[in-house]
C-alpha cells in the first residue's frame, strides 16, 4: 500500500506522541519534531506508510536519545492483556472465536488506564460483531493442507491474544510447523522477539526476528534468515495494519490479513467501512 | 513566539484539513500533503508558527490549485455570526461585555452545523466565565488617552463580534481614530479586507490591509502603508493566536492581546491554563 493523503498528518501526530513519551525536556521534544520534519520531506507518492513512518520515528528516537519511548506503555499493555487473556482462557473458546480475539486484541488500547474487567466487557461486545470480510474457512482449509505457518505479530498487548489463537491453531492442526515473527528491536508499540519470548511463544513454535525494526515486513529490509522462512511458509498470517501495508505490495496468495481497519486509508484500500474487522486472503 | 513541539503535528493536521476542504481529488490531496512535507522541512527552532504555517499552507494551495479552500466555511461562519451578533445587539451590552464577546467570537466554530440558537446559548455560558488575565481597565485607560487605535482582526465569523466591540469602543471613546486591519488575501479562515468591508467595518473607521496573506502581523512582510499606521497607532488591539504569535516577538507595550489560549503552546507561553480567556498588555 502506498501512502494516502491522511498518512502525512498521522505520521506527524505519532511523532508528537513519540517525543512526549520519550522525554520530558521541551527543548528536546522540539528538536525531535524538527528532525521529524526534515525526515518527512523524504515522503514520495510511492512511500509505504509503515516503512516511511518507521524511518522517521527511528530518526526521532536518535535525536531525543531514547531508543524505546514506548517501553512503559508496552509493558503495561502486555501485563494487562496477559491478565485478560488468562481470564478468557478459562472459558470454552473455539478456533473461530480465537481468530476473532486475535483481531480484537489489535484494537484495544490497553494502556489508557483501562481495568481488566472493562477490557473483558469490551472484548465480549466486539466478539458479537461480525467480520466484515470473513475468509476464515479458507484460511483453515489452507492450514489443513499446509506444512509451515508463518505468523507475523503486530503490537504488544495484542500478542497475548495471538498466543491464544496460535494455541488453538496448534490443537486444530497439530501437524503444522509454526514460526512466529516479531521485530528485531523496539519501534513504537510493536512486539519484539524478546516480547514474544517473554510471553511464552517458544512453546508454540520457533520465534524469529524479521531482522529489522521497520514496522511490517519490508522485504528489502528483512534478514536472510527471515526471508528463507518467509519463502518456505505455506500460509502466512499477517496481523494488523503495518503488515498489511508492507505485504499488500507483493502479490502473494499465501498471505491472510487479520486486522481491524482502524484508519481511513486502510479502509479505503480494502474497500470496507472504517472500523471493520476482516480475515482476508490476499488476491 | 517561537515554534513549540506541538506546532509541527498541528501544522500537519491543518494541511490535512486544507487538502480535504480544497479538493475532492484524492491524488491531488496526496500531492498537496507531499508538498506540505517538503515545505515543512524548512522549520527551525526560531520559526514563528503563524508565519511558518502560512508559508506551508500557501504552498499547498498552489499544488491543489485552490486559492481559498476555506471559502465556503468562511461564508457560513460570517452568515451565522452575523445573525448571532444581530440578536445579541438587541440586548443592553456594556463595553466590558462587548470585549468579552470579541474574545468569545474567536472560540466558536460557526461552521460545524451549529444553529444560531445553540451558538447564543454557548456565548451566554462563556460570558459567565471570568477572564483569566483581565487588563481591560488598563486597555480602556490607554484608549482614553489615545488618538489612534489599530485593531488587528483574526477570523471570519469572529469579525462580527469585533464589529460590535468596535461600535462600543467608538461610543465610549468618540475621539478615537480607528483603523481595522485584515489580511490582503485568503489564508485559512482569516478575515480579508473584503470580509471587513462586507461586514460594514468602514462605518467604524478605516479598513486597511496588512499587505500580506501571512497569518498575524509578520513585520518583515507587511506593506509600507500598514507599517506606517502600525507605527503611528497609540494602542493596538491584537485578536487571536496568530497576531499574538507574531507580535509577541517584538517588545511593544502599545499592544493588548485579546484571545482564548486554545492550544497548549499559547497557554504555555502565556503561563495560563489552556482554554483561558485573556485581555493582556504586552510587557
mmCIF file with all atom_site columns, N, CA and C in Angstrom, chain A residues 2-6 8-9 11-13 15-16 19-20 26-27 29-31 33-34 36-38 40-46 264 268, chain B residues 2-6 8-9 11-13 15-16 19-20 26-27 29-31 33-34 36-38 40-46 264 268:
data_model
loop_
_atom_site.group_PDB
_atom_site.id
_atom_site.type_symbol
_atom_site.label_atom_id
_atom_site.label_alt_id
_atom_site.label_comp_id
_atom_site.label_asym_id
_atom_site.label_entity_id
_atom_site.label_seq_id
_atom_site.pdbx_PDB_ins_code
_atom_site.Cartn_x
_atom_site.Cartn_y
_atom_site.Cartn_z
_atom_site.occupancy
_atom_site.B_iso_or_equiv
_atom_site.pdbx_formal_charge
_atom_site.auth_seq_id
_atom_site.auth_comp_id
_atom_site.auth_asym_id
_atom_site.auth_atom_id
_atom_site.pdbx_PDB_model_num
ATOM 1   N N  . UNK A 1 2   ? 0.557   2.135  -0.936 1.00 0.00 ? 2   UNK A N  1
ATOM 2   C CA . UNK A 1 2   ? 1.275   3.416  -0.966 1.00 0.00 ? 2   UNK A CA 1
ATOM 3   C C  . UNK A 1 2   ? 0.601   4.387  0.010  1.00 0.00 ? 2   UNK A C  1
ATOM 4   N N  . UNK A 1 3   ? 1.340   5.393  0.325  1.00 0.00 ? 3   UNK A N  1
ATOM 5   C CA . UNK A 1 3   ? 0.856   6.413  1.248  1.00 0.00 ? 3   UNK A CA 1
ATOM 6   C C  . UNK A 1 3   ? -0.451  7.064  0.727  1.00 0.00 ? 3   UNK A C  1
ATOM 7   N N  . UNK A 1 4   ? -1.401  7.293  1.618  1.00 0.00 ? 4   UNK A N  1
ATOM 8   C CA . UNK A 1 4   ? -2.607  8.072  1.295  1.00 0.00 ? 4   UNK A CA 1
ATOM 9   C C  . UNK A 1 4   ? -2.410  9.469  1.892  1.00 0.00 ? 4   UNK A C  1
ATOM 10  N N  . UNK A 1 5   ? -3.291  10.392 1.515  1.00 0.00 ? 5   UNK A N  1
ATOM 11  C CA . UNK A 1 5   ? -3.037  11.769 1.979  1.00 0.00 ? 5   UNK A CA 1
ATOM 12  C C  . UNK A 1 5   ? -3.100  11.888 3.501  1.00 0.00 ? 5   UNK A C  1
ATOM 13  N N  . UNK A 1 6   ? -3.911  11.047 4.137  1.00 0.00 ? 6   UNK A N  1
ATOM 14  C CA . UNK A 1 6   ? -4.056  11.154 5.598  1.00 0.00 ? 6   UNK A CA 1
ATOM 15  C C  . UNK A 1 6   ? -2.791  10.720 6.346  1.00 0.00 ? 6   UNK A C  1
ATOM 16  N N  . UNK A 1 8   ? 0.239   11.555 6.135  1.00 0.00 ? 8   UNK A N  1
ATOM 17  C CA . UNK A 1 8   ? 1.184   12.611 6.500  1.00 0.00 ? 8   UNK A CA 1
ATOM 18  C C  . UNK A 1 8   ? 0.862   13.180 7.882  1.00 0.00 ? 8   UNK A C  1
ATOM 19  N N  . UNK A 1 9   ? -0.376  13.628 8.071  1.00 0.00 ? 9   UNK A N  1
ATOM 20  C CA . UNK A 1 9   ? -0.750  14.203 9.369  1.00 0.00 ? 9   UNK A CA 1
ATOM 21  C C  . UNK A 1 9   ? -0.692  13.137 10.460 1.00 0.00 ? 9   UNK A C  1
ATOM 22  N N  . UNK A 1 11  ? 1.393   10.530 10.617 1.00 0.00 ? 11  UNK A N  1
ATOM 23  C CA . UNK A 1 11  ? 2.798   10.309 10.987 1.00 0.00 ? 11  UNK A CA 1
ATOM 24  C C  . UNK A 1 11  ? 3.294   11.467 11.864 1.00 0.00 ? 11  UNK A C  1
ATOM 25  N N  . UNK A 1 12  ? 2.906   12.687 11.504 1.00 0.00 ? 12  UNK A N  1
ATOM 26  C CA . UNK A 1 12  ? 3.325   13.858 12.292 1.00 0.00 ? 12  UNK A CA 1
ATOM 27  C C  . UNK A 1 12  ? 2.767   13.767 13.707 1.00 0.00 ? 12  UNK A C  1
ATOM 28  N N  . UNK A 1 13  ? 1.510   13.344 13.809 1.00 0.00 ? 13  UNK A N  1
ATOM 29  C CA . UNK A 1 13  ? 0.888   13.228 15.116 1.00 0.00 ? 13  UNK A CA 1
ATOM 30  C C  . UNK A 1 13  ? 1.581   12.133 15.936 1.00 0.00 ? 13  UNK A C  1
ATOM 31  N N  . UNK A 1 15  ? 4.708   11.348 15.678 1.00 0.00 ? 15  UNK A N  1
ATOM 32  C CA . UNK A 1 15  ? 5.977   11.939 16.116 1.00 0.00 ? 15  UNK A CA 1
ATOM 33  C C  . UNK A 1 15  ? 5.765   12.790 17.359 1.00 0.00 ? 15  UNK A C  1
ATOM 34  N N  . UNK A 1 16  ? 4.642   13.506 17.380 1.00 0.00 ? 16  UNK A N  1
ATOM 35  C CA . UNK A 1 16  ? 4.304   14.294 18.562 1.00 0.00 ? 16  UNK A CA 1
ATOM 36  C C  . UNK A 1 16  ? 4.189   13.404 19.796 1.00 0.00 ? 16  UNK A C  1
ATOM 37  N N  . UNK A 1 19  ? 7.748   12.043 20.938 1.00 0.00 ? 19  UNK A N  1
ATOM 38  C CA . UNK A 1 19  ? 8.583   12.956 21.737 1.00 0.00 ? 19  UNK A CA 1
ATOM 39  C C  . UNK A 1 19  ? 7.976   13.162 23.126 1.00 0.00 ? 19  UNK A C  1
ATOM 40  N N  . UNK A 1 20  ? 6.653   13.136 23.217 1.00 0.00 ? 20  UNK A N  1
ATOM 41  C CA . UNK A 1 20  ? 6.020   13.268 24.534 1.00 0.00 ? 20  UNK A CA 1
ATOM 42  C C  . UNK A 1 20  ? 6.333   12.079 25.424 1.00 0.00 ? 20  UNK A C  1
ATOM 43  N N  . UNK A 1 26  ? 11.263  19.873 27.083 1.00 0.00 ? 26  UNK A N  1
ATOM 44  C CA . UNK A 1 26  ? 10.541  20.529 25.986 1.00 0.00 ? 26  UNK A CA 1
ATOM 45  C C  . UNK A 1 26  ? 11.470  20.872 24.822 1.00 0.00 ? 26  UNK A C  1
ATOM 46  N N  . UNK A 1 27  ? 12.717  21.250 25.143 1.00 0.00 ? 27  UNK A N  1
ATOM 47  C CA . UNK A 1 27  ? 13.658  21.610 24.073 1.00 0.00 ? 27  UNK A CA 1
ATOM 48  C C  . UNK A 1 27  ? 14.014  20.389 23.231 1.00 0.00 ? 27  UNK A C  1
ATOM 49  N N  . UNK A 1 29  ? 12.100  17.728 22.920 1.00 0.00 ? 29  UNK A N  1
ATOM 50  C CA . UNK A 1 29  ? 10.895  17.405 22.137 1.00 0.00 ? 29  UNK A CA 1
ATOM 51  C C  . UNK A 1 29  ? 10.880  18.227 20.852 1.00 0.00 ? 29  UNK A C  1
ATOM 52  N N  . UNK A 1 30  ? 11.230  19.501 20.995 1.00 0.00 ? 30  UNK A N  1
ATOM 53  C CA . UNK A 1 30  ? 11.219  20.397 19.832 1.00 0.00 ? 30  UNK A CA 1
ATOM 54  C C  . UNK A 1 30  ? 12.268  19.954 18.811 1.00 0.00 ? 30  UNK A C  1
ATOM 55  N N  . UNK A 1 31  ? 13.459  19.618 19.299 1.00 0.00 ? 31  UNK A N  1
ATOM 56  C CA . UNK A 1 31  ? 14.496  19.100 18.396 1.00 0.00 ? 31  UNK A CA 1
ATOM 57  C C  . UNK A 1 31  ? 13.995  17.831 17.693 1.00 0.00 ? 31  UNK A C  1
ATOM 58  N N  . UNK A 1 33  ? 10.877  16.955 16.911 1.00 0.00 ? 33  UNK A N  1
ATOM 59  C CA . UNK A 1 33  ? 9.909   17.175 15.820 1.00 0.00 ? 33  UNK A CA 1
ATOM 60  C C  . UNK A 1 33  ? 10.557  17.913 14.657 1.00 0.00 ? 33  UNK A C  1
ATOM 61  N N  . UNK A 1 34  ? 11.571  18.711 14.932 1.00 0.00 ? 34  UNK A N  1
ATOM 62  C CA . UNK A 1 34  ? 12.275  19.366 13.816 1.00 0.00 ? 34  UNK A CA 1
ATOM 63  C C  . UNK A 1 34  ? 13.002  18.309 12.982 1.00 0.00 ? 34  UNK A C  1
ATOM 64  N N  . UNK A 1 36  ? 11.957  15.252 12.760 1.00 0.00 ? 36  UNK A N  1
ATOM 65  C CA . UNK A 1 36  ? 10.852  14.585 12.061 1.00 0.00 ? 36  UNK A CA 1
ATOM 66  C C  . UNK A 1 36  ? 10.496  15.341 10.787 1.00 0.00 ? 36  UNK A C  1
ATOM 67  N N  . UNK A 1 37  ? 10.428  16.673 10.895 1.00 0.00 ? 37  UNK A N  1
ATOM 68  C CA . UNK A 1 37  ? 10.073  17.492 9.730  1.00 0.00 ? 37  UNK A CA 1
ATOM 69  C C  . UNK A 1 37  ? 11.094  17.300 8.604  1.00 0.00 ? 37  UNK A C  1
ATOM 70  N N  . UNK A 1 38  ? 12.362  17.286 8.965  1.00 0.00 ? 38  UNK A N  1
ATOM 71  C CA . UNK A 1 38  ? 13.414  17.080 7.945  1.00 0.00 ? 38  UNK A CA 1
ATOM 72  C C  . UNK A 1 38  ? 13.230  15.714 7.275  1.00 0.00 ? 38  UNK A C  1
ATOM 73  N N  . UNK A 1 40  ? 10.588  13.756 7.187  1.00 0.00 ? 40  UNK A N  1
ATOM 74  C CA . UNK A 1 40  ? 9.326   13.563 6.478  1.00 0.00 ? 40  UNK A CA 1
ATOM 75  C C  . UNK A 1 40  ? 9.347   14.170 5.083  1.00 0.00 ? 40  UNK A C  1
ATOM 76  N N  . UNK A 1 41  ? 10.292  15.061 4.843  1.00 0.00 ? 41  UNK A N  1
ATOM 77  C CA . UNK A 1 41  ? 10.407  15.631 3.489  1.00 0.00 ? 41  UNK A CA 1
ATOM 78  C C  . UNK A 1 41  ? 10.783  14.557 2.468  1.00 0.00 ? 41  UNK A C  1
ATOM 79  N N  . UNK A 1 42  ? 11.264  13.404 2.923  1.00 0.00 ? 42  UNK A N  1
ATOM 80  C CA . UNK A 1 42  ? 11.597  12.302 2.007  1.00 0.00 ? 42  UNK A CA 1
ATOM 81  C C  . UNK A 1 42  ? 10.373  11.565 1.476  1.00 0.00 ? 42  UNK A C  1
ATOM 82  N N  . UNK A 1 43  ? 9.206   11.926 1.950  1.00 0.00 ? 43  UNK A N  1
ATOM 83  C CA . UNK A 1 43  ? 7.997   11.216 1.521  1.00 0.00 ? 43  UNK A CA 1
ATOM 84  C C  . UNK A 1 43  ? 7.802   11.379 0.010  1.00 0.00 ? 43  UNK A C  1
ATOM 85  N N  . UNK A 1 44  ? 7.345   10.310 -0.636 1.00 0.00 ? 44  UNK A N  1
ATOM 86  C CA . UNK A 1 44  ? 7.008   10.414 -2.058 1.00 0.00 ? 44  UNK A CA 1
ATOM 87  C C  . UNK A 1 44  ? 5.699   9.669  -2.298 1.00 0.00 ? 44  UNK A C  1
ATOM 88  N N  . UNK A 1 45  ? 5.173   9.786  -3.500 1.00 0.00 ? 45  UNK A N  1
ATOM 89  C CA . UNK A 1 45  ? 3.883   9.142  -3.799 1.00 0.00 ? 45  UNK A CA 1
ATOM 90  C C  . UNK A 1 45  ? 3.963   7.628  -3.632 1.00 0.00 ? 45  UNK A C  1
ATOM 91  N N  . UNK A 1 46  ? 5.180   7.069  -3.752 1.00 0.00 ? 46  UNK A N  1
ATOM 92  C CA . UNK A 1 46  ? 5.335   5.618  -3.668 1.00 0.00 ? 46  UNK A CA 1
ATOM 93  C C  . UNK A 1 46  ? 5.749   5.139  -2.289 1.00 0.00 ? 46  UNK A C  1
ATOM 94  N N  . UNK A 1 264 ? -8.787  5.511  7.890  1.00 0.00 ? 264 UNK A N  1
ATOM 95  C CA . UNK A 1 264 ? -9.452  5.641  6.593  1.00 0.00 ? 264 UNK A CA 1
ATOM 96  C C  . UNK A 1 264 ? -8.636  5.083  5.436  1.00 0.00 ? 264 UNK A C  1
ATOM 97  N N  . UNK A 1 268 ? -10.112 2.382  2.979  1.00 0.00 ? 268 UNK A N  1
ATOM 98  C CA . UNK A 1 268 ? -10.262 2.727  1.561  1.00 0.00 ? 268 UNK A CA 1
ATOM 99  C C  . UNK A 1 268 ? -9.568  1.682  0.689  1.00 0.00 ? 268 UNK A C  1
ATOM 100 N N  . UNK B 2 2   ? 8.258   31.596 19.375 1.00 0.00 ? 2   UNK B N  1
ATOM 101 C CA . UNK B 2 2   ? 8.869   30.583 18.517 1.00 0.00 ? 2   UNK B CA 1
ATOM 102 C C  . UNK B 2 2   ? 8.015   29.316 18.551 1.00 0.00 ? 2   UNK B C  1
ATOM 103 N N  . UNK B 2 3   ? 8.264   28.492 17.585 1.00 0.00 ? 3   UNK B N  1
ATOM 104 C CA . UNK B 2 3   ? 7.544   27.230 17.470 1.00 0.00 ? 3   UNK B CA 1
ATOM 105 C C  . UNK B 2 3   ? 7.738   26.365 18.726 1.00 0.00 ? 3   UNK B C  1
ATOM 106 N N  . UNK B 2 4   ? 6.663   25.730 19.196 1.00 0.00 ? 4   UNK B N  1
ATOM 107 C CA . UNK B 2 4   ? 6.754   24.726 20.258 1.00 0.00 ? 4   UNK B CA 1
ATOM 108 C C  . UNK B 2 4   ? 6.653   23.352 19.587 1.00 0.00 ? 4   UNK B C  1
ATOM 109 N N  . UNK B 2 5   ? 6.951   22.311 20.374 1.00 0.00 ? 5   UNK B N  1
ATOM 110 C CA . UNK B 2 5   ? 6.981   20.997 19.717 1.00 0.00 ? 5   UNK B CA 1
ATOM 111 C C  . UNK B 2 5   ? 5.627   20.590 19.157 1.00 0.00 ? 5   UNK B C  1
ATOM 112 N N  . UNK B 2 6   ? 4.547   21.042 19.776 1.00 0.00 ? 6   UNK B N  1
ATOM 113 C CA . UNK B 2 6   ? 3.218   20.653 19.304 1.00 0.00 ? 6   UNK B CA 1
ATOM 114 C C  . UNK B 2 6   ? 2.864   21.269 17.949 1.00 0.00 ? 6   UNK B C  1
ATOM 115 N N  . UNK B 2 8   ? 4.325   21.333 15.150 1.00 0.00 ? 8   UNK B N  1
ATOM 116 C CA . UNK B 2 8   ? 4.602   20.528 13.962 1.00 0.00 ? 8   UNK B CA 1
ATOM 117 C C  . UNK B 2 8   ? 3.399   19.653 13.596 1.00 0.00 ? 8   UNK B C  1
ATOM 118 N N  . UNK B 2 9   ? 2.929   18.855 14.559 1.00 0.00 ? 9   UNK B N  1
ATOM 119 C CA . UNK B 2 9   ? 1.786   17.977 14.276 1.00 0.00 ? 9   UNK B CA 1
ATOM 120 C C  . UNK B 2 9   ? 0.542   18.807 13.977 1.00 0.00 ? 9   UNK B C  1
ATOM 121 N N  . UNK B 2 11  ? 0.410   21.818 12.511 1.00 0.00 ? 11  UNK B N  1
ATOM 122 C CA . UNK B 2 11  ? 0.503   22.330 11.133 1.00 0.00 ? 11  UNK B CA 1
ATOM 123 C C  . UNK B 2 11  ? 0.212   21.212 10.135 1.00 0.00 ? 11  UNK B C  1
ATOM 124 N N  . UNK B 2 12  ? 0.722   20.019 10.410 1.00 0.00 ? 12  UNK B N  1
ATOM 125 C CA . UNK B 2 12  ? 0.475   18.886 9.510  1.00 0.00 ? 12  UNK B CA 1
ATOM 126 C C  . UNK B 2 12  ? -1.016  18.559 9.470  1.00 0.00 ? 12  UNK B C  1
ATOM 127 N N  . UNK B 2 13  ? -1.648  18.616 10.631 1.00 0.00 ? 13  UNK B N  1
ATOM 128 C CA . UNK B 2 13  ? -3.073  18.330 10.687 1.00 0.00 ? 13  UNK B CA 1
ATOM 129 C C  . UNK B 2 13  ? -3.869  19.401 9.930  1.00 0.00 ? 13  UNK B C  1
ATOM 130 N N  . UNK B 2 15  ? -2.769  21.030 7.371  1.00 0.00 ? 15  UNK B N  1
ATOM 131 C CA . UNK B 2 15  ? -2.562  20.732 5.943  1.00 0.00 ? 15  UNK B CA 1
ATOM 132 C C  . UNK B 2 15  ? -3.529  19.645 5.485  1.00 0.00 ? 15  UNK B C  1
ATOM 133 N N  . UNK B 2 16  ? -3.746  18.663 6.359  1.00 0.00 ? 16  UNK B N  1
ATOM 134 C CA . UNK B 2 16  ? -4.717  17.615 6.041  1.00 0.00 ? 16  UNK B CA 1
ATOM 135 C C  . UNK B 2 16  ? -6.111  18.194 5.814  1.00 0.00 ? 16  UNK B C  1
ATOM 136 N N  . UNK B 2 19  ? -6.273  20.225 2.392  1.00 0.00 ? 19  UNK B N  1
ATOM 137 C CA . UNK B 2 19  ? -6.459  19.444 1.167  1.00 0.00 ? 19  UNK B CA 1
ATOM 138 C C  . UNK B 2 19  ? -7.860  18.835 1.120  1.00 0.00 ? 19  UNK B C  1
ATOM 139 N N  . UNK B 2 20  ? -8.400  18.502 2.280  1.00 0.00 ? 20  UNK B N  1
ATOM 140 C CA . UNK B 2 20  ? -9.769  17.960 2.292  1.00 0.00 ? 20  UNK B CA 1
ATOM 141 C C  . UNK B 2 20  ? -10.785 19.003 1.876  1.00 0.00 ? 20  UNK B C  1
ATOM 142 N N  . UNK B 2 26  ? -8.483  12.670 -4.613 1.00 0.00 ? 26  UNK B N  1
ATOM 143 C CA . UNK B 2 26  ? -7.566  12.042 -3.645 1.00 0.00 ? 26  UNK B CA 1
ATOM 144 C C  . UNK B 2 26  ? -6.106  12.170 -4.077 1.00 0.00 ? 26  UNK B C  1
ATOM 145 N N  . UNK B 2 27  ? -5.868  12.087 -5.393 1.00 0.00 ? 27  UNK B N  1
ATOM 146 C CA . UNK B 2 27  ? -4.484  12.188 -5.875 1.00 0.00 ? 27  UNK B CA 1
ATOM 147 C C  . UNK B 2 27  ? -3.930  13.585 -5.630 1.00 0.00 ? 27  UNK B C  1
ATOM 148 N N  . UNK B 2 29  ? -5.030  15.659 -3.317 1.00 0.00 ? 29  UNK B N  1
ATOM 149 C CA . UNK B 2 29  ? -4.821  15.792 -1.861 1.00 0.00 ? 29  UNK B CA 1
ATOM 150 C C  . UNK B 2 29  ? -3.453  15.239 -1.481 1.00 0.00 ? 29  UNK B C  1
ATOM 151 N N  . UNK B 2 30  ? -3.109  14.102 -2.083 1.00 0.00 ? 30  UNK B N  1
ATOM 152 C CA . UNK B 2 30  ? -1.827  13.457 -1.772 1.00 0.00 ? 30  UNK B CA 1
ATOM 153 C C  . UNK B 2 30  ? -0.673  14.351 -2.230 1.00 0.00 ? 30  UNK B C  1
ATOM 154 N N  . UNK B 2 31  ? -0.796  14.891 -3.446 1.00 0.00 ? 31  UNK B N  1
ATOM 155 C CA . UNK B 2 31  ? 0.237   15.826 -3.928 1.00 0.00 ? 31  UNK B CA 1
ATOM 156 C C  . UNK B 2 31  ? 0.351   17.012 -2.973 1.00 0.00 ? 31  UNK B C  1
ATOM 157 N N  . UNK B 2 33  ? -0.248  17.151 0.327  1.00 0.00 ? 33  UNK B N  1
ATOM 158 C CA . UNK B 2 33  ? 0.450   16.873 1.587  1.00 0.00 ? 33  UNK B CA 1
ATOM 159 C C  . UNK B 2 33  ? 1.929   16.562 1.337  1.00 0.00 ? 33  UNK B C  1
ATOM 160 N N  . UNK B 2 34  ? 2.244   16.033 0.158  1.00 0.00 ? 34  UNK B N  1
ATOM 161 C CA . UNK B 2 34  ? 3.664   15.795 -0.141 1.00 0.00 ? 34  UNK B CA 1
ATOM 162 C C  . UNK B 2 34  ? 4.384   17.148 -0.269 1.00 0.00 ? 34  UNK B C  1
ATOM 163 N N  . UNK B 2 36  ? 3.409   19.800 1.300  1.00 0.00 ? 36  UNK B N  1
ATOM 164 C CA . UNK B 2 36  ? 3.478   20.261 2.695  1.00 0.00 ? 36  UNK B CA 1
ATOM 165 C C  . UNK B 2 36  ? 4.703   19.673 3.389  1.00 0.00 ? 36  UNK B C  1
ATOM 166 N N  . UNK B 2 37  ? 4.932   18.375 3.177  1.00 0.00 ? 37  UNK B N  1
ATOM 167 C CA . UNK B 2 37  ? 6.075   17.712 3.810  1.00 0.00 ? 37  UNK B CA 1
ATOM 168 C C  . UNK B 2 37  ? 7.388   18.359 3.370  1.00 0.00 ? 37  UNK B C  1
ATOM 169 N N  . UNK B 2 38  ? 7.488   18.665 2.086  1.00 0.00 ? 38  UNK B N  1
ATOM 170 C CA . UNK B 2 38  ? 8.720   19.313 1.588  1.00 0.00 ? 38  UNK B CA 1
ATOM 171 C C  . UNK B 2 38  ? 8.891   20.685 2.262  1.00 0.00 ? 38  UNK B C  1
ATOM 172 N N  . UNK B 2 40  ? 7.548   21.840 5.025  1.00 0.00 ? 40  UNK B N  1
ATOM 173 C CA . UNK B 2 40  ? 7.688   21.812 6.485  1.00 0.00 ? 40  UNK B CA 1
ATOM 174 C C  . UNK B 2 40  ? 9.113   21.486 6.914  1.00 0.00 ? 40  UNK B C  1
ATOM 175 N N  . UNK B 2 41  ? 9.902   20.944 6.009  1.00 0.00 ? 41  UNK B N  1
ATOM 176 C CA . UNK B 2 41  ? 11.313  20.684 6.328  1.00 0.00 ? 41  UNK B CA 1
ATOM 177 C C  . UNK B 2 41  ? 12.068  21.989 6.592  1.00 0.00 ? 41  UNK B C  1
ATOM 178 N N  . UNK B 2 42  ? 11.501  23.127 6.192  1.00 0.00 ? 42  UNK B N  1
ATOM 179 C CA . UNK B 2 42  ? 12.141  24.421 6.447  1.00 0.00 ? 42  UNK B CA 1
ATOM 180 C C  . UNK B 2 42  ? 12.006  24.893 7.888  1.00 0.00 ? 42  UNK B C  1
ATOM 181 N N  . UNK B 2 43  ? 11.277  24.149 8.690  1.00 0.00 ? 43  UNK B N  1
ATOM 182 C CA . UNK B 2 43  ? 11.050  24.576 10.074 1.00 0.00 ? 43  UNK B CA 1
ATOM 183 C C  . UNK B 2 43  ? 12.386  24.629 10.827 1.00 0.00 ? 43  UNK B C  1
ATOM 184 N N  . UNK B 2 44  ? 12.517  25.632 11.683 1.00 0.00 ? 44  UNK B N  1
ATOM 185 C CA . UNK B 2 44  ? 13.711  25.697 12.538 1.00 0.00 ? 44  UNK B CA 1
ATOM 186 C C  . UNK B 2 44  ? 13.269  26.095 13.939 1.00 0.00 ? 44  UNK B C  1
ATOM 187 N N  . UNK B 2 45  ? 14.203  26.075 14.868 1.00 0.00 ? 45  UNK B N  1
ATOM 188 C CA . UNK B 2 45  ? 13.851  26.395 16.259 1.00 0.00 ? 45  UNK B CA 1
ATOM 189 C C  . UNK B 2 45  ? 13.326  27.814 16.395 1.00 0.00 ? 45  UNK B C  1
ATOM 190 N N  . UNK B 2 46  ? 13.706  28.671 15.450 1.00 0.00 ? 46  UNK B N  1
ATOM 191 C CA . UNK B 2 46  ? 13.295  30.070 15.530 1.00 0.00 ? 46  UNK B CA 1
ATOM 192 C C  . UNK B 2 46  ? 12.061  30.396 14.696 1.00 0.00 ? 46  UNK B C  1
ATOM 193 N N  . UNK B 2 264 ? -2.010  24.298 23.658 1.00 0.00 ? 264 UNK B N  1
ATOM 194 C CA . UNK B 2 264 ? -1.027  24.231 24.742 1.00 0.00 ? 264 UNK B CA 1
ATOM 195 C C  . UNK B 2 264 ? 0.143   25.183 24.563 1.00 0.00 ? 264 UNK B C  1
ATOM 196 N N  . UNK B 2 268 ? 1.097   27.778 27.355 1.00 0.00 ? 268 UNK B N  1
ATOM 197 C CA . UNK B 2 268 ? 2.421   27.676 27.996 1.00 0.00 ? 268 UNK B CA 1
ATOM 198 C C  . UNK B 2 268 ? 3.155   29.002 27.893 1.00 0.00 ? 268 UNK B C  1
#
